[in-house]
XYZ file of C-alpha atoms in Angstrom:
592
model
C 55.288 -29.999 58.508
C 56.759 -31.722 61.366
C 58.282 -34.559 59.147
C 59.557 -31.890 56.852
C 61.181 -29.867 59.656
C 62.620 -33.137 61.133
C 63.995 -33.964 57.664
C 65.674 -30.386 57.457
C 67.151 -30.975 60.754
C 68.510 -34.248 59.720
C 70.624 -32.513 57.238
C 72.107 -30.108 59.676
C 75.413 -30.882 61.482
C 74.876 -31.818 65.118
C 76.932 -29.758 67.865
C 78.883 -32.954 68.591
C 80.253 -32.889 65.091
C 81.056 -29.260 65.297
C 82.853 -29.497 68.606
C 84.734 -32.234 67.114
C 85.645 -30.331 64.187
C 86.694 -27.276 66.073
C 88.882 -29.578 68.364
C 90.511 -31.126 65.386
C 90.896 -27.704 63.741
C 92.674 -26.368 66.880
C 94.870 -29.532 67.734
C 95.882 -30.826 64.226
C 97.797 -27.413 63.358
C 99.478 -27.772 66.472
C 100.427 -31.254 65.731
C 101.381 -30.299 62.100
C 103.521 -27.510 63.480
C 105.422 -29.624 65.686
C 106.071 -32.237 63.042
C 107.386 -29.287 60.513
C 109.436 -28.106 63.439
C 110.953 -31.465 63.843
C 111.690 -32.094 60.326
C 112.823 -28.403 59.803
C 115.147 -29.061 62.689
C 116.580 -32.133 61.103
C 116.908 -30.225 57.797
C 118.837 -27.453 59.514
C 120.923 -29.964 61.422
C 121.951 -31.863 58.184
C 122.870 -28.577 56.533
C 125.179 -27.664 59.468
C 126.772 -31.235 59.532
C 126.911 -31.215 55.593
C 128.803 -27.734 55.795
C 131.042 -28.738 58.315
C 131.939 -32.224 57.185
C 132.302 -30.842 53.406
C 135.235 -28.885 54.755
C 136.993 -31.923 56.036
C 136.180 -33.820 53.078
C 137.753 -31.032 50.874
C 140.762 -31.101 53.146
C 141.326 -34.820 53.048
C 140.656 -34.816 49.148
C 143.171 -32.030 48.714
C 145.691 -34.085 50.836
C 145.225 -37.157 48.640
C 145.468 -35.230 45.579
C 148.779 -33.539 46.814
C 150.247 -36.785 47.626
C 149.346 -38.264 44.209
C 150.865 -35.333 42.519
C 153.913 -35.575 44.587
C 154.473 -39.205 43.502
C 153.685 -38.338 39.976
C 156.529 -35.479 40.118
C 158.944 -37.973 41.627
C 158.267 -40.591 39.018
C 158.787 -38.074 36.219
C 161.950 -37.065 37.555
C 162.937 -40.632 37.865
C 162.584 -40.805 34.013
C 165.339 -38.103 33.446
C 167.962 -40.235 35.541
C 170.902 -42.036 33.766
C 170.074 -45.262 35.244
C 166.672 -45.394 33.325
C 168.407 -44.273 30.161
C 171.119 -46.688 30.445
C 168.603 -49.487 31.107
C 166.815 -48.855 28.053
C 169.961 -48.299 25.707
C 172.218 -50.933 26.647
C 171.894 -54.277 25.252
C 174.107 -55.980 27.905
C 172.380 -57.834 30.221
C 174.885 -57.260 33.055
C 174.835 -53.547 32.586
C 171.018 -53.779 32.507
C 170.888 -55.585 35.900
C 173.531 -52.980 37.449
C 171.173 -50.018 36.297
C 168.280 -51.938 37.743
C 170.015 -52.168 40.904
C 170.915 -48.680 41.136
C 167.276 -47.574 40.568
C 166.166 -50.006 43.284
C 168.628 -48.191 45.492
C 166.781 -44.776 44.594
C 163.413 -46.379 45.387
C 164.537 -47.200 48.758
C 165.288 -43.603 49.403
C 162.038 -42.570 47.810
C 159.857 -44.892 49.918
C 161.217 -43.155 52.886
C 159.624 -39.870 51.680
C 156.368 -41.412 50.401
C 156.022 -44.279 52.718
C 152.404 -43.003 53.475
C 151.193 -43.087 50.228
C 153.275 -45.860 48.015
C 153.216 -49.400 48.624
C 156.074 -49.894 46.165
C 158.130 -49.022 43.170
C 159.220 -51.339 40.262
C 161.392 -51.399 37.206
C 161.090 -53.962 34.393
C 162.761 -54.748 31.160
C 160.563 -57.062 28.982
C 163.370 -58.012 26.511
C 165.650 -59.610 29.370
C 162.631 -60.196 31.708
C 164.573 -58.091 34.399
C 162.012 -57.190 37.287
C 162.996 -55.605 40.246
C 160.697 -53.983 43.116
C 161.098 -52.105 46.252
C 158.109 -52.233 48.913
C 157.407 -50.343 52.147
C 154.862 -52.997 53.402
C 155.628 -56.588 53.280
C 152.437 -58.355 52.096
C 151.718 -61.866 51.729
C 153.939 -63.664 49.051
C 150.760 -64.599 47.222
C 149.583 -60.858 47.052
C 153.153 -59.726 45.815
C 153.184 -62.276 43.135
C 149.570 -61.305 42.055
C 150.881 -57.642 41.995
C 153.814 -58.652 39.918
C 151.833 -60.867 37.444
C 149.441 -57.976 37.002
C 152.234 -55.485 36.097
C 153.965 -57.918 33.668
C 150.684 -58.629 32.038
C 150.205 -54.786 31.542
C 153.494 -54.277 29.942
C 153.059 -57.203 27.719
C 149.354 -55.781 26.664
C 151.247 -52.381 26.115
C 153.889 -54.069 23.812
C 151.379 -55.733 21.815
C 149.228 -52.778 21.376
C 146.345 -54.319 22.868
C 145.946 -51.991 25.972
C 148.423 -48.956 25.482
C 149.791 -47.592 29.032
C 149.466 -43.910 29.627
C 151.233 -42.126 32.141
C 148.115 -41.788 34.238
C 146.686 -43.224 37.398
C 144.710 -46.221 36.938
C 142.932 -48.740 39.312
C 143.257 -52.440 39.280
C 141.519 -55.081 41.594
C 144.116 -57.423 42.690
C 143.342 -60.170 44.932
C 140.930 -58.820 47.522
C 142.406 -55.249 47.206
C 142.203 -52.246 45.105
C 145.373 -50.502 43.750
C 146.274 -47.353 42.036
C 148.878 -47.825 39.658
C 151.152 -45.431 37.482
C 153.550 -46.915 34.778
C 155.985 -44.867 32.653
C 157.605 -46.377 29.513
C 160.883 -44.777 28.696
C 163.928 -45.984 26.373
C 162.271 -49.431 26.087
C 162.064 -49.879 29.847
C 159.211 -49.794 32.444
C 158.895 -48.152 35.682
C 156.359 -47.062 38.047
C 154.452 -47.565 41.458
C 151.580 -49.088 43.091
C 149.391 -47.715 46.185
C 146.823 -49.616 48.030
C 143.626 -47.649 48.097
C 142.567 -48.595 51.728
C 146.045 -47.413 52.973
C 145.767 -44.204 50.950
C 142.590 -43.478 52.745
C 143.675 -44.514 56.169
C 146.824 -42.467 56.011
C 144.964 -39.385 54.541
C 142.045 -39.488 57.127
C 144.135 -38.497 60.188
C 141.026 -37.514 62.242
C 137.864 -39.404 61.618
C 134.986 -37.652 60.246
C 132.203 -37.227 62.757
C 129.540 -39.602 62.165
C 131.141 -41.158 59.039
C 130.822 -44.821 58.858
C 133.644 -45.104 56.219
C 135.327 -43.127 53.335
C 135.634 -44.437 49.981
C 137.409 -43.770 46.519
C 135.183 -43.906 43.500
C 135.988 -43.686 40.031
C 134.729 -40.891 37.547
C 132.273 -43.564 36.514
C 131.224 -43.748 40.384
C 132.303 -47.273 40.871
C 133.500 -47.803 44.404
C 137.086 -49.190 44.756
C 136.173 -51.225 47.850
C 135.790 -54.971 48.082
C 132.932 -54.435 50.667
C 129.701 -55.580 48.863
C 127.632 -53.428 50.825
C 128.990 -50.399 49.158
C 128.681 -51.826 45.864
C 125.253 -53.072 45.816
C 121.864 -51.425 44.679
C 121.079 -50.211 48.247
C 123.440 -47.090 47.858
C 122.708 -44.818 44.922
C 125.783 -43.404 43.516
C 124.169 -41.917 40.380
C 123.025 -38.518 41.854
C 125.105 -35.126 41.471
C 127.922 -35.019 43.882
C 128.181 -31.224 43.912
C 125.705 -31.253 46.722
C 125.164 -33.654 49.421
C 122.147 -36.200 49.273
C 120.788 -38.882 51.349
C 120.670 -42.704 50.251
C 120.436 -46.244 51.511
C 117.855 -48.610 52.329
C 118.703 -50.448 55.479
C 120.931 -47.539 56.507
C 120.529 -43.978 55.526
C 123.695 -42.133 54.611
C 124.565 -38.601 53.771
C 127.007 -38.581 50.907
C 129.591 -36.043 50.645
C 131.953 -36.116 47.699
C 135.104 -34.258 46.241
C 136.877 -34.789 43.187
C 140.685 -35.547 43.090
C 143.143 -36.143 40.100
C 141.489 -33.714 38.019
C 137.839 -35.452 38.228
C 139.345 -38.946 37.545
C 138.404 -40.033 41.075
C 136.036 -39.092 43.803
C 136.955 -38.986 47.758
C 133.587 -39.977 49.290
C 132.359 -39.851 52.935
C 129.390 -41.855 53.791
C 127.932 -40.272 57.008
C 125.258 -42.205 59.119
C 122.325 -40.263 59.269
C 121.292 -41.645 62.627
C 124.672 -40.211 63.858
C 123.763 -36.726 62.622
C 120.162 -37.075 64.125
C 121.606 -37.955 67.569
C 121.966 -34.429 68.182
C 118.339 -33.803 68.045
C 117.291 -37.157 69.365
C 115.916 -35.546 72.650
C 114.298 -32.909 70.918
C 112.611 -35.358 68.504
C 111.654 -37.411 71.614
C 110.214 -34.245 73.083
C 108.414 -33.558 69.905
C 106.824 -37.050 69.804
C 105.730 -36.583 73.517
C 104.135 -33.364 72.667
C 102.141 -34.840 69.655
C 101.071 -37.922 71.985
C 99.904 -35.496 74.817
C 98.037 -33.194 72.013
C 96.215 -36.395 70.798
C 95.486 -37.246 74.310
C 94.176 -33.758 75.056
C 92.211 -34.088 71.949
C 90.757 -37.497 72.801
C 89.938 -35.982 76.187
C 88.300 -32.889 75.062
C 86.109 -35.041 72.572
C 85.327 -37.551 75.235
C 84.410 -34.688 77.788
C 82.434 -32.644 75.284
C 80.495 -35.771 74.171
C 79.604 -36.589 77.832
C 79.068 -33.139 79.287
C 77.550 -31.326 76.181
C 76.592 -33.515 73.240
C 74.925 -36.206 74.915
C 72.808 -34.160 77.142
C 71.965 -31.828 74.144
C 70.854 -34.817 72.228
C 68.841 -36.034 75.105
C 67.247 -32.731 75.202
C 66.748 -32.862 71.400
C 65.024 -36.342 71.781
C 62.680 -35.111 74.475
C 61.897 -31.986 72.555
C 60.839 -34.334 69.324
C 58.820 -36.580 71.842
C 57.149 -33.126 72.918
C 56.670 -32.265 69.122
C 54.856 -35.534 68.754
C 52.628 -34.695 71.571
C 54.045 -36.754 74.380
C 54.114 -34.431 77.421
C 54.847 -37.073 79.866
C 58.727 -36.980 79.296
C 61.159 -35.247 81.561
C 64.588 -34.264 81.699
C 67.018 -35.444 84.465
C 67.152 -32.624 87.126
C 70.653 -33.690 88.115
C 73.686 -32.767 85.829
C 77.328 -32.345 86.198
C 76.951 -28.914 84.239
C 75.286 -26.008 86.149
C 73.694 -24.719 82.713
C 72.226 -28.057 81.949
C 70.623 -28.325 85.382
C 69.049 -24.961 84.908
C 68.223 -25.579 81.485
C 66.537 -29.216 82.608
C 64.793 -27.703 85.604
C 63.140 -25.053 83.571
C 62.348 -27.256 80.657
C 60.470 -29.610 83.153
C 58.763 -26.669 84.594
C 57.688 -25.460 81.268
C 56.425 -28.976 80.362
C 54.162 -29.071 83.326
C 52.708 -25.675 82.722
C 52.132 -26.636 79.080
C 50.569 -29.868 80.122
C 48.333 -27.945 82.624
C 47.364 -25.447 79.997
C 46.767 -27.880 77.356
C 44.391 -29.875 79.654
C 42.560 -26.566 80.416
C 42.216 -25.519 77.076
C 41.209 -28.984 76.188
C 38.764 -29.240 78.697
C 37.374 -25.706 77.501
C 37.204 -27.180 74.100
C 35.365 -30.262 75.362
C 32.699 -28.067 77.272
C 32.305 -25.923 74.074
C 31.915 -28.913 71.801
C 29.445 -30.466 74.352
C 27.491 -27.203 74.326
C 27.645 -27.049 70.489
C 26.354 -30.779 70.540
C 23.690 -30.101 72.824
C 22.445 -27.250 70.379
C 22.767 -29.126 67.463
C 20.737 -32.006 69.065
C 17.916 -29.840 69.926
C 18.004 -27.612 67.004
C 15.521 -29.725 64.894
C 13.187 -30.080 67.796
C 11.374 -26.610 67.883
C 9.589 -27.124 64.458
C 8.605 -30.732 65.122
C 7.529 -29.829 68.636
C 5.119 -26.973 67.461
C 3.587 -29.329 64.685
C 3.406 -32.068 67.437
C 1.627 -29.692 69.949
C -0.870 -28.493 67.176
C -1.855 -32.179 66.355
C -1.958 -32.771 70.133
C -4.326 -29.752 70.511
C -6.670 -30.941 67.611
C -6.981 -34.281 69.194
C -7.941 -32.670 72.522
C -10.635 -30.452 70.872
C -12.095 -33.747 69.376
C -12.161 -35.283 72.933
C -10.126 -38.114 71.426
C -8.278 -38.911 74.762
C -6.873 -42.335 73.394
C -4.946 -40.648 70.620
C -3.979 -38.010 73.045
C -2.298 -40.284 75.387
C -0.892 -42.368 72.521
C 0.716 -39.376 71.111
C 1.760 -38.027 74.248
C 3.611 -41.261 75.281
C 5.372 -41.216 71.785
C 6.397 -37.426 72.151
C 7.715 -38.290 75.521
C 9.958 -41.194 74.057
C 11.013 -38.781 71.178
C 12.214 -35.947 73.416
C 13.710 -37.952 76.058
C 15.818 -39.421 73.334
C 16.846 -36.087 71.653
C 16.910 -34.038 74.677
C 17.982 -36.069 77.590
C 19.925 -38.807 75.629
C 23.686 -39.354 75.544
C 25.643 -38.300 72.545
C 26.453 -41.658 71.640
C 23.870 -44.521 71.385
C 23.313 -48.090 70.097
C 22.335 -48.604 66.607
C 19.287 -50.473 67.963
C 18.198 -47.393 69.930
C 18.394 -45.237 66.655
C 16.231 -47.707 64.900
C 13.685 -47.592 67.762
C 13.711 -43.839 67.826
C 13.096 -43.960 63.733
C 10.156 -46.324 64.212
C 8.762 -44.134 67.113
C 9.171 -41.015 64.868
C 7.135 -43.167 62.154
C 4.456 -43.881 64.636
C 4.242 -40.033 65.373
C 3.901 -39.350 61.705
C 1.109 -41.829 61.524
C -0.643 -40.368 64.545
C -0.148 -36.821 63.082
C -1.876 -37.717 59.766
C -4.513 -40.010 61.359
C -3.058 -43.059 59.606
C -3.582 -41.433 56.161
C 0.262 -41.236 55.351
C 1.730 -43.861 52.858
C 5.141 -44.544 54.266
C 6.966 -47.907 53.628
C 10.446 -48.332 55.465
C 12.691 -51.409 54.786
C 15.854 -51.923 57.168
C 18.457 -54.173 56.157
C 20.381 -54.349 59.551
C 22.224 -57.301 60.691
C 21.559 -58.216 64.303
C 25.222 -58.290 65.004
C 25.381 -54.602 64.495
C 22.569 -53.500 66.607
C 25.014 -53.047 69.370
C 27.459 -50.709 67.503
C 27.746 -47.283 68.929
C 27.020 -44.239 66.869
C 26.013 -40.852 67.335
C 22.322 -40.250 68.011
C 19.966 -38.712 65.432
C 22.321 -39.294 62.298
C 20.021 -41.473 60.347
C 16.683 -39.927 61.479
C 17.061 -36.616 59.710
C 17.460 -38.306 56.349
C 14.238 -40.284 56.971
C 12.453 -37.129 57.935
C 13.692 -35.532 54.739
C 12.628 -38.315 52.699
C 9.187 -37.979 54.113
C 8.930 -34.336 53.923
C 9.992 -33.973 50.335
C 8.442 -37.300 49.063
C 5.181 -37.320 50.661
C 1.984 -37.139 48.533
C -1.596 -38.176 48.364
C -0.819 -40.134 45.125
C 2.450 -41.719 45.828
C 3.689 -44.035 48.523
C 6.964 -43.006 50.035
C 9.493 -45.876 50.162
C 12.485 -45.732 52.327
C 15.208 -48.378 52.708
C 18.025 -48.217 55.456
C 20.944 -50.631 54.917
C 23.705 -50.786 57.485
C 26.790 -53.075 57.213
C 30.502 -53.163 57.955
C 33.218 -52.826 55.050
C 36.811 -52.333 55.380
C 36.812 -51.483 59.117
C 34.249 -48.863 58.589
C 30.354 -48.708 59.286
C 28.445 -47.998 56.231
C 24.993 -46.525 56.561
C 22.749 -46.088 53.581
C 19.460 -44.193 53.431
C 17.720 -44.639 50.079
C 13.971 -43.334 48.821
C 11.976 -43.290 46.151
C 11.204 -39.612 45.700
C 12.618 -36.955 43.076
C 16.128 -36.970 44.191
C 18.376 -34.227 44.832
C 18.117 -31.080 42.305
C 21.621 -30.575 40.614
C 22.432 -27.482 42.186
C 21.637 -28.934 45.802
C 23.621 -32.142 44.962
C 26.831 -30.234 43.995
C 26.368 -27.843 46.999
C 25.947 -31.096 49.353
C 29.030 -32.814 47.931
C 31.002 -29.888 48.401
C 30.077 -29.428 51.879
C 28.329 -26.081 51.272
C 25.172 -24.896 53.074
C 21.956 -25.252 51.074
C 19.458 -22.471 50.791
C 15.999 -23.143 49.601
C 13.413 -20.755 49.119
C 15.273 -18.304 51.444
C 15.540 -20.622 54.107
C 18.651 -22.807 55.232
C 18.255 -26.555 55.352
C 19.579 -27.040 58.824
C 19.088 -30.760 58.814
C 21.773 -32.258 56.871
C 24.209 -29.451 58.087
C 23.367 -30.506 61.534
C 24.273 -34.066 61.020
C 27.836 -33.019 59.156
C 28.448 -30.687 61.960
C 28.175 -33.342 64.665
C 30.154 -35.968 62.730
C 33.041 -33.440 62.269
C 32.983 -32.673 66.039
C 32.894 -36.500 66.787
C 34.967 -37.940 64.006
C 36.864 -35.467 62.355
C 38.348 -36.836 59.102
C 37.149 -40.256 60.064
C 33.575 -39.689 58.936
C 32.351 -38.774 55.424
C 29.030 -38.201 53.823
C 28.115 -38.786 50.213
C 24.936 -37.593 48.106
C 23.735 -39.015 44.892
C 20.618 -39.740 42.866
C 19.821 -43.291 42.113
C 19.511 -44.648 38.550
C 15.761 -45.135 38.897
C 15.200 -42.030 40.687
C 15.269 -41.022 44.534
C 17.954 -39.583 46.725
C 20.880 -41.882 48.148
C 22.659 -40.666 51.329
C 25.794 -42.676 52.312
C 27.686 -42.165 55.508
C 30.847 -43.893 56.341
C 32.039 -44.066 59.927
C 35.510 -45.287 60.637
C 35.272 -47.349 63.719
C 38.810 -46.814 64.737
C 37.869 -44.221 67.290
C 40.682 -44.850 69.457
C 43.410 -42.215 69.191
C 45.512 -39.639 70.809
C 42.446 -37.868 71.774
C 39.710 -38.768 74.176
C 36.532 -40.293 73.185
C 33.483 -38.008 73.538
C 32.367 -40.279 76.736
C 35.911 -39.855 78.076
C 35.611 -36.114 77.370
C 32.223 -36.020 79.241
C 33.860 -37.900 82.109
C 36.697 -35.544 82.518
C 34.160 -32.600 82.394
C 32.058 -34.174 84.915
C 34.978 -34.828 87.352
């Protein structure tokens, strides 16, 4: 039952686990709330920045769109001038040169108006290879030559119908820069303008967008018009929907805000550093982190405190209680404790243990006294009948004036009753053998040497000093004589004692009629045997004394031999040392 209860207790959660669970359930939601608050604050800040910066991006996108539209309108108007018509219609080289110079003069005036957007205007006649340009910014000669070569190549491809020119803005990568170019073909001549993309963006963004690392122009295929490889590699994702802002980037996190220009042919994009956005709540984030660390620290302190001040003392109390459950009453709890409640608990528990120990000793001693009285009663229970018979025989010898037999029998009776009435509870096997021989001598005196009793003892000399309860063999010898003695038949009794498997085996066998079936069944079922209306107390007496002295460590078995006769086998486990006192120790405690 104790092991079952301990097994059930082992399945339950300890108070330490419950305290830790409660602490975690209390602190973890706070930490999660702080984390969610931080994330939500970041989200709100991004939303506010995105809303604010989108207005700015829209403003700059509209500005670029307006400027490109103005240049487009101006180029369309130039197509209606007489100089352009004359350049395409005349076949005279000189007249074409004159018309080209006149257009160049107009370009100079237009550059003053569109200087912030246009890098240059050009006019080109493929037939006579007349190419004239007017630029607002003087770049390197190599860059100017590459722009001219590109325009000539575009016109040539248009003439060969390899790549027809449409009156739209298109982009070209020339040298290390990207340009927006627009070309018109009228009356056999070509004219148009080109603009540096980087310059368009710089001129449009008069006030830097807060937190933006850069602004870019993307094609409708979402290809950045920038020579910086950082904005063209896979670390930045341009494939998402530009209608809403989104975050991208590996090494750096960017908020992407884009607005279409030129009817969706291009996108004006601002890359805003997420770190710059979060700088506004940097102090708040630090505060959140500190609060989380403090919460974790408080959790650790609570767990450690509850472990040292509650869990460990309770575990110690449980350990002591388990030892008490096992029968150890010498354990104590520490009287001093940092916690008032545990001090009171430990003190009360120790006092209770002392009381229990005192009561246990008192009850135990009362039990010992009761057992001692019971043993004394059992030991003398068989004597009255034998005593009366012996007195009758002694009286008969006295009447016959046979004083020798009187003295002899009186001496044997003294030995008999000294062993049974004043002997110890335990005796040596040798003393039991002498007691049996004295009993047989009394039987001979009682029958005037007419009894036919033969007894054979197979007992090694080494076992003669083994301690056994007194009078546990003699009753069976007496029964064998009582139920087997007759004038015609000799009673043969054998007593065998040996050690087997740590136990002392005592076997008493006779040559009588054996046990009757109902008697044999009752004896092996440890039931009282009633014969002819009288209880047979001899065997029950031995069984009761063995139960008191040995408990479960003693067994008796009854059987009939194959050739007849009764066989009684007694097993006495010699491991008499246990948590209980031996009977001698009990007697000693009572005497003290």
